Coordinates of C-alpha atoms in Angstrom, one line a residue:
Chain A
M1 CA -6.0 3.4 -20.2
K2 CA -8.5 5.4 -18.2
I3 CA -8.1 6.0 -14.4
G4 CA -10.2 7.7 -11.8
T5 CA -8.5 9.2 -8.8
T6 CA -9.0 11.7 -6.0
V7 CA -6.2 14.1 -5.9
N8 CA -6.1 16.6 -2.9
G9 CA -9.8 15.9 -2.4
A10 CA -11.0 16.5 -6.0
A11 CA -12.2 13.5 -8.1
R12 CA -10.7 13.3 -11.6
Q13 CA -10.8 11.1 -14.7
D14 CA -7.7 10.9 -16.9
E15 CA -6.7 8.9 -20.0
I16 CA -3.1 8.0 -19.4
E17 CA -0.3 6.0 -21.0
D18 CA 0.1 2.7 -19.1
R19 CA 3.7 3.4 -18.3
L20 CA 3.1 6.9 -16.8
L21 CA 4.7 7.3 -13.3
L22 CA 2.6 8.8 -10.5
V23 CA 5.0 11.7 -10.0
H24 CA 4.7 12.7 -13.7
Y25 CA 0.9 12.3 -13.5
L26 CA 0.8 14.7 -10.5
R27 CA 3.2 17.2 -12.1
D28 CA 2.3 17.1 -15.8
R29 CA -1.4 16.1 -15.8
C30 CA -2.6 17.5 -12.5
G31 CA -0.3 20.6 -12.6
L32 CA 0.8 19.9 -9.0
T33 CA 4.5 20.8 -9.3
A34 CA 5.4 21.0 -5.6
T35 CA 6.3 17.3 -5.7
N36 CA 9.9 17.1 -6.9
V37 CA 11.7 14.5 -8.9
G38 CA 15.0 14.1 -7.0
C39 CA 17.1 11.0 -7.5
D40 CA 14.4 9.2 -9.5
T41 CA 15.6 5.9 -8.0
T42 CA 13.5 5.4 -4.8
S43 CA 16.3 6.7 -2.6
C44 CA 15.9 10.4 -1.8
G45 CA 12.2 10.8 -0.9
A46 CA 11.8 14.2 -2.6
C47 CA 8.8 12.8 -4.5
T48 CA 7.0 11.5 -1.4
V49 CA 3.2 11.8 -1.4
L50 CA 0.4 10.1 0.5
L51 CA -1.5 7.3 -1.1
D52 CA -4.7 6.5 0.9
G53 CA -2.9 8.3 3.8
E54 CA 0.4 6.4 3.6
S55 CA 3.7 7.8 2.4
V56 CA 5.0 6.5 -0.9
K57 CA 7.7 7.5 -3.4
S58 CA 5.7 8.6 -6.4
C59 CA 8.7 8.0 -8.8
T60 CA 8.2 4.3 -8.1
V61 CA 4.5 4.0 -8.4
L62 CA 2.6 3.7 -11.7
A63 CA -0.3 6.1 -12.1
A64 CA -2.3 3.1 -13.2
Q65 CA -1.8 1.7 -9.7
V66 CA -3.6 4.6 -8.1
D67 CA -6.8 4.1 -10.1
G68 CA -9.7 4.4 -7.6
R69 CA -7.5 5.6 -4.8
E70 CA -6.7 8.9 -3.1
V71 CA -3.5 10.9 -3.4
T72 CA -2.5 13.8 -1.3
T73 CA 0.4 16.1 -2.3
V74 CA 1.8 19.0 -0.2
E75 CA -0.5 21.4 -2.0
G76 CA -3.4 19.4 -0.5
L77 CA -2.4 19.8 3.1
S78 CA -3.9 23.2 3.7
A79 CA -7.0 24.5 2.0
D80 CA -5.8 27.9 0.8
G81 CA -2.1 28.1 1.8
A82 CA -2.9 30.9 4.2
D83 CA -3.5 28.5 7.0
P84 CA -0.6 26.0 6.9
H85 CA -0.8 22.5 8.2
P86 CA 0.8 22.1 11.6
V87 CA 3.7 20.3 10.1
Q88 CA 4.2 23.0 7.5
A89 CA 4.0 25.7 10.3
A90 CA 6.5 23.7 12.4
F91 CA 9.0 23.5 9.5
R92 CA 8.8 27.3 9.1
Q93 CA 9.0 28.0 12.8
E94 CA 12.0 25.7 13.3
H95 CA 13.7 26.7 10.0
G96 CA 13.4 23.0 8.9
L97 CA 14.5 23.9 5.4
Q98 CA 17.4 25.5 3.5
C99 CA 17.2 25.2 -0.3
G100 CA 13.7 23.7 0.0
F101 CA 14.1 21.0 -2.6
C102 CA 13.5 18.1 -0.2
T103 CA 10.9 20.0 1.8
P104 CA 7.6 18.8 0.1
G105 CA 8.8 15.2 0.5
M106 CA 10.0 15.7 4.0
V107 CA 6.7 17.3 5.0
M108 CA 4.6 14.5 3.5
A109 CA 6.9 11.8 5.1
S110 CA 6.5 13.6 8.4
V111 CA 2.7 13.8 8.1
S112 CA 2.6 10.1 7.5
L113 CA 5.0 9.4 10.4
L114 CA 3.0 11.4 12.8
R115 CA -0.2 9.8 11.8
D116 CA 1.2 6.4 12.7
N117 CA 3.2 7.7 15.8
P118 CA 1.8 11.0 17.1
K119 CA 4.4 11.3 19.9
P120 CA 7.6 10.0 18.4
T121 CA 11.0 10.2 20.2
E122 CA 13.8 12.0 18.5
Q123 CA 15.3 8.6 17.5
E124 CA 12.0 7.5 16.0
V125 CA 11.8 10.7 13.9
R126 CA 15.3 10.1 12.6
E127 CA 14.5 6.5 11.7
G128 CA 11.1 7.4 10.4
L129 CA 12.7 9.9 7.9
E130 CA 15.5 7.6 6.8
G131 CA 14.0 7.5 3.3
N132 CA 14.3 11.3 2.9
F133 CA 17.6 13.0 2.1
C134 CA 18.4 16.7 2.7
R135 CA 21.4 17.5 0.5
C136 CA 21.9 20.7 2.5
T137 CA 22.3 18.3 5.5
G138 CA 19.8 20.4 7.5
Y139 CA 18.6 17.3 9.4
H140 CA 18.7 18.8 13.0
N141 CA 16.2 21.5 12.3
I142 CA 14.0 19.1 10.3
V143 CA 13.9 16.7 13.3
R144 CA 13.2 19.6 15.6
A145 CA 10.3 20.7 13.4
V146 CA 8.7 17.2 13.4
L147 CA 9.1 17.0 17.2
A148 CA 7.6 20.6 17.5
A149 CA 4.6 19.6 15.3
A150 CA 4.1 16.5 17.5
D151 CA 4.1 18.7 20.6
G152 CA 1.6 21.1 18.9
V153 CA 4.1 24.0 19.8
S154 CA 3.7 25.6 16.4
S155 CA -0.1 25.4 16.1
Chain B
M1 CA 13.7 8.0 -16.3
I2 CA 10.8 6.5 -18.1
P3 CA 10.1 2.8 -18.6
A4 CA 9.9 1.3 -22.1
P5 CA 6.2 1.0 -23.2
F6 CA 4.2 -1.9 -21.8
R7 CA 0.5 -2.9 -21.4
Y8 CA -0.8 -2.7 -17.9
L9 CA -3.3 -5.5 -16.9
R10 CA -4.8 -6.1 -13.6
A11 CA -5.4 -9.6 -12.2
D12 CA -8.4 -10.1 -9.8
S13 CA -7.2 -13.6 -8.5
A14 CA -4.1 -15.7 -8.5
A15 CA -5.8 -18.0 -11.1
H16 CA -6.5 -15.0 -13.3
A17 CA -2.8 -14.0 -13.0
V18 CA -1.8 -17.5 -14.1
D19 CA -4.2 -17.3 -17.1
L20 CA -2.7 -14.0 -18.1
L21 CA 0.8 -15.4 -17.8
G22 CA -0.2 -18.3 -20.0
E23 CA -1.6 -15.9 -22.5
H24 CA 1.4 -13.5 -22.7
G25 CA 4.2 -16.0 -21.9
D26 CA 7.7 -14.7 -21.5
E27 CA 6.6 -11.2 -22.5
A28 CA 4.8 -10.7 -19.2
K29 CA 6.0 -9.8 -15.7
L30 CA 4.0 -9.8 -12.5
L31 CA 3.8 -6.5 -10.7
A32 CA 3.0 -6.2 -7.0
G33 CA 4.4 -3.3 -5.0
G34 CA 6.8 -2.5 -7.8
Q35 CA 9.6 -1.4 -5.4
S36 CA 12.1 -3.7 -7.1
L37 CA 10.5 -4.1 -10.5
L38 CA 9.8 -0.4 -11.4
P39 CA 13.4 0.7 -10.8
V40 CA 14.6 -2.2 -13.1
L41 CA 12.1 -1.0 -15.8
K42 CA 13.1 2.6 -15.4
L43 CA 16.8 1.7 -15.9
R44 CA 15.6 -0.4 -18.9
L45 CA 17.3 -3.5 -17.6
A46 CA 14.1 -5.2 -18.5
D47 CA 11.3 -4.3 -21.0
P48 CA 8.4 -6.7 -20.6
A49 CA 5.5 -6.1 -23.1
V50 CA 2.9 -6.7 -20.4
L51 CA 2.7 -6.0 -16.7
I52 CA 0.2 -8.0 -14.7
D53 CA -0.7 -6.2 -11.5
I54 CA -1.5 -8.6 -8.6
S55 CA -1.3 -6.0 -5.9
R56 CA -5.1 -5.8 -5.6
V57 CA -5.8 -9.5 -5.5
P58 CA -7.6 -9.8 -2.1
D59 CA -6.7 -13.5 -1.5
L60 CA -2.9 -12.8 -1.8
S61 CA -2.7 -10.6 1.3
Y62 CA -3.2 -12.2 4.7
I63 CA -1.3 -13.5 7.7
R64 CA -2.8 -16.4 9.6
V65 CA -1.7 -19.1 12.0
D66 CA -2.2 -22.5 10.4
G67 CA -1.2 -25.5 12.6
D68 CA 2.5 -25.3 13.4
E69 CA 3.1 -22.7 10.7
V70 CA 2.1 -19.1 9.9
A71 CA 0.8 -18.7 6.3
I72 CA 1.5 -15.4 4.7
G73 CA -0.1 -14.3 1.4
A74 CA 2.6 -13.4 -1.2
A75 CA 1.3 -9.9 -1.8
T76 CA 1.3 -9.0 1.9
R77 CA 3.2 -5.7 2.3
H78 CA 6.3 -5.3 4.4
R79 CA 4.4 -2.9 6.7
D80 CA 1.8 -5.5 7.4
V81 CA 4.5 -8.1 8.2
V82 CA 6.3 -5.6 10.5
E83 CA 3.0 -4.8 12.4
S84 CA 1.5 -8.3 12.6
E85 CA 0.8 -9.3 16.2
E86 CA 0.7 -13.0 15.1
L87 CA 4.1 -12.8 13.5
R88 CA 5.6 -10.9 16.4
R89 CA 4.4 -13.6 18.7
E90 CA 4.9 -16.7 16.6
V91 CA 7.9 -15.9 14.3
P92 CA 9.5 -12.8 15.7
L93 CA 12.5 -12.9 13.4
L94 CA 10.4 -12.2 10.3
P95 CA 8.7 -8.9 11.3
H96 CA 12.0 -7.8 12.8
V97 CA 13.9 -8.4 9.5
A98 CA 11.0 -6.9 7.4
G99 CA 11.7 -3.6 9.3
Y100 CA 15.1 -3.5 7.7
V101 CA 13.7 -3.4 4.2
G102 CA 14.2 0.0 2.5
D103 CA 12.4 2.8 4.4
R104 CA 8.8 3.5 5.5
Q105 CA 7.7 4.6 2.0
I106 CA 9.1 1.4 0.4
R107 CA 7.6 -0.8 3.2
H108 CA 4.2 0.8 2.5
R109 CA 4.3 -0.6 -1.1
G110 CA 6.7 -3.5 -1.3
T111 CA 5.6 -7.0 -0.6
L112 CA 7.1 -10.1 1.1
G113 CA 6.6 -12.3 -2.0
G114 CA 8.0 -9.6 -4.3
S115 CA 11.2 -9.4 -2.3
L116 CA 11.5 -13.2 -2.3
V117 CA 11.0 -13.7 -6.0
H118 CA 13.3 -10.8 -6.8
A119 CA 15.9 -13.0 -5.0
D120 CA 18.6 -10.4 -4.5
P121 CA 21.3 -12.4 -2.5
A122 CA 22.0 -9.2 -0.6
A123 CA 18.4 -8.7 0.5
D124 CA 17.1 -9.1 4.0
L125 CA 14.0 -11.3 3.7
P126 CA 15.4 -14.1 1.5
C127 CA 18.1 -14.7 4.2
A128 CA 15.5 -14.6 7.0
V129 CA 13.1 -17.1 5.3
L130 CA 16.0 -19.5 4.5
A131 CA 17.0 -19.4 8.2
L132 CA 13.4 -20.1 9.1
G133 CA 13.1 -23.0 6.8
A134 CA 10.0 -21.6 5.1
T135 CA 7.9 -23.4 2.4
F136 CA 6.8 -21.6 -0.7
V137 CA 3.4 -22.3 -2.4
V138 CA 3.6 -21.7 -6.1
E139 CA 0.6 -21.8 -8.4
G140 CA 0.8 -22.6 -12.2
P141 CA -1.4 -23.9 -15.0
S142 CA -1.5 -27.4 -13.4
G143 CA -2.3 -26.3 -9.9
Q144 CA -0.2 -25.6 -6.8
R145 CA 3.1 -27.1 -5.7
R146 CA 5.3 -26.6 -2.7
V147 CA 9.0 -25.7 -2.7
D148 CA 11.3 -25.8 0.3
A149 CA 13.4 -22.7 1.1
G150 CA 16.6 -24.7 0.3
E151 CA 15.3 -25.3 -3.3
F152 CA 13.7 -21.9 -3.9
F153 CA 16.7 -19.7 -4.4
Q154 CA 18.5 -21.0 -7.5
G155 CA 20.9 -18.3 -8.5
Y156 CA 21.5 -14.6 -8.8
F157 CA 18.0 -13.1 -9.0
Q158 CA 16.6 -16.6 -9.9
T159 CA 14.1 -18.7 -8.1
A160 CA 12.2 -22.0 -8.7
V161 CA 9.1 -20.0 -9.8
G162 CA 8.6 -20.8 -13.5
A163 CA 7.7 -18.2 -16.1
D164 CA 4.1 -19.4 -16.1
E165 CA 3.8 -19.6 -12.3
I166 CA 3.1 -17.2 -9.4
L167 CA 4.2 -17.4 -5.8
V168 CA 0.9 -17.3 -3.8
E169 CA 1.9 -18.1 -0.2
V170 CA 4.9 -18.3 2.2
R171 CA 4.6 -20.7 5.1
V172 CA 7.0 -20.1 8.0
P173 CA 7.3 -22.5 10.9
R174 CA 6.2 -21.1 14.3
T175 CA 9.4 -20.6 16.3
G176 CA 7.7 -19.2 19.4
G177 CA 10.2 -18.6 22.1
A178 CA 13.3 -20.0 20.3
G179 CA 16.3 -17.7 20.3
W180 CA 16.8 -15.6 17.2
A181 CA 18.9 -12.7 15.9
Y182 CA 19.6 -10.7 12.7
E183 CA 22.9 -9.0 12.3
K184 CA 23.3 -6.8 9.2
F185 CA 26.5 -4.9 8.2
V186 CA 25.9 -1.8 6.1
R187 CA 27.5 1.6 5.6
R188 CA 24.2 3.5 5.3
S189 CA 21.1 2.8 7.2
N190 CA 18.8 1.5 4.4
D191 CA 21.4 -0.1 2.1
W192 CA 21.5 -3.7 1.0
A193 CA 23.6 -5.9 3.3
I194 CA 27.4 -6.0 2.7
V195 CA 26.9 -9.2 4.7
A196 CA 24.0 -10.2 7.0
V197 CA 23.3 -13.2 9.2
A198 CA 20.0 -14.5 10.4
A199 CA 20.0 -17.1 13.2
V200 CA 17.0 -18.9 14.7
D201 CA 16.6 -22.1 16.6
G202 CA 20.0 -23.5 15.7
R203 CA 19.8 -22.6 12.0
V204 CA 22.0 -19.9 10.4
A205 CA 21.6 -18.2 7.0
L206 CA 23.9 -15.7 5.3
A207 CA 23.1 -12.8 2.9
N208 CA 25.5 -11.7 0.2
M209 CA 27.9 -14.5 0.7
G210 CA 27.2 -16.1 -2.7
E211 CA 24.7 -16.1 -5.6
T212 CA 21.9 -17.0 -3.3
P213 CA 21.3 -16.7 0.4
L214 CA 23.2 -19.6 2.0
R215 CA 22.8 -21.8 5.1
A216 CA 26.0 -21.8 7.2
T217 CA 25.9 -25.6 7.4
A218 CA 29.3 -26.1 9.0
T219 CA 28.3 -23.7 11.8
E220 CA 24.9 -25.4 12.2
R221 CA 26.7 -28.8 12.5
A222 CA 29.1 -27.4 15.1
L223 CA 26.2 -25.9 17.1
A224 CA 24.3 -29.2 17.0
G225 CA 27.5 -30.8 18.4
G226 CA 27.6 -28.5 21.4
A227 CA 30.1 -25.9 20.1
S228 CA 30.1 -22.4 21.7
P229 CA 29.0 -19.4 19.5
A230 CA 32.7 -18.5 19.0
E231 CA 33.6 -22.0 18.0
A232 CA 30.6 -22.5 15.7
A233 CA 31.0 -19.1 14.0
A234 CA 34.6 -19.8 13.1
S235 CA 33.3 -22.0 10.2
A236 CA 30.6 -19.6 9.1
A237 CA 32.2 -18.7 5.7
E238 CA 33.0 -22.3 4.8
G239 CA 31.7 -23.2 1.4
T240 CA 30.7 -19.7 0.5
S241 CA 31.7 -17.7 -2.6
P242 CA 31.0 -14.1 -2.0
I243 CA 31.4 -11.4 -4.7
E244 CA 34.1 -8.7 -4.5
D245 CA 32.9 -5.1 -5.0
M246 CA 33.7 -1.6 -3.9
H247 CA 32.4 -2.3 -0.3
A248 CA 34.4 -5.5 0.5
D249 CA 36.7 -8.1 -1.0
R250 CA 36.2 -11.9 -0.4
A251 CA 38.4 -12.1 2.7
Y252 CA 36.7 -9.2 4.4
R253 CA 33.2 -10.7 3.6
A254 CA 34.4 -14.0 5.1
H255 CA 35.6 -12.1 8.2
L256 CA 32.2 -10.3 8.4
A257 CA 30.4 -13.6 8.1
R258 CA 32.3 -15.0 11.1
V259 CA 32.0 -11.9 13.3
L260 CA 28.3 -11.4 12.6
T261 CA 27.5 -15.0 13.0
E262 CA 29.1 -15.0 16.4
R263 CA 27.2 -11.9 17.4
A264 CA 23.9 -13.4 16.1
L265 CA 24.5 -16.7 18.0
V266 CA 25.3 -14.9 21.2
T267 CA 22.2 -12.8 20.9
A268 CA 20.0 -15.8 20.0
A269 CA 21.4 -17.8 22.9
G270 CA 20.0 -14.9 25.1

């Protein structure tokens, strides 16, 4: 089938197999490989992207379902990478990553959380990120990073 | 994991979805948010030839007060249930329980109707709507019919919705200021319940104590007869037949049902 999407601000048209998953569309068709496939079972959140501004797990969305809609991956957060998004800057400043595998999903889940709740409490950050696992268990610094981004400390 | 091949079709109304179901028969499955169905397809536990996407049908997503009930479109997302001012005011149990479903990402996609027709006996929302005494509006080739919550859940992952039918609306009675509570026992924050209990206005429902969510009828009778929460909760596991798994055996689930029911009744009594 044919779909039209806007990915990181750029409109595209693609002929896809009906069963293609959004995460594979992004990685294999759009060449955007920052979005990782982790558990592949809607648990770990490594594949989190924004669909019309809301966080979703792209391993559990069909590419066919984003026809006519807007997708943002971590590559789309800052125009040239030299000027990181405040959440990205906060993750760097607070050392909110260790191996980095969960980071693109953590960042996108955090961007979505802060859009809905710009000044979350620590508890709200922890609950808001319950769908994202860090196998390095580096949660404390991740939570610190999200709180720092909310405070604008890192900008 | 990649699902087996299927054809993706998009319905633009409930009637269109019913037509497509009629055309493709048992080969077709309805797709809304996909948060239960897509994992099943990826594990190849099901391989429908056709998926009929109803997630964009505009007249399946709404929340409106209608007489002494609140009518909710079946494709209304969990997020919209959680945030609904009408539901928080009129049926506070439901948005509270919807907040337990999965995580934020899942609640951005998953729908109330999808969770109910999936009918996992360990899931949160089937238990809540059973306690609320909801009515289900189902549409098929010969029009609409209504199904009571007590008749809707028929077995493990089975409901009263026929292969040629679609759930279009869930109607929940307005409970207003009546006491309510939801007690869920899990080992990890966003797991399915090992056991959960929903209590509202003298009615009590149990999750994961049998093949469907169950009313704790002995407890309800005791409450109606003036029993205290502790006395009423003592019979919460009567008539249940819970599974045994790595989390809990039958006796432990029965114990959880009694303990959680007492907690729920104490909270509901305010």
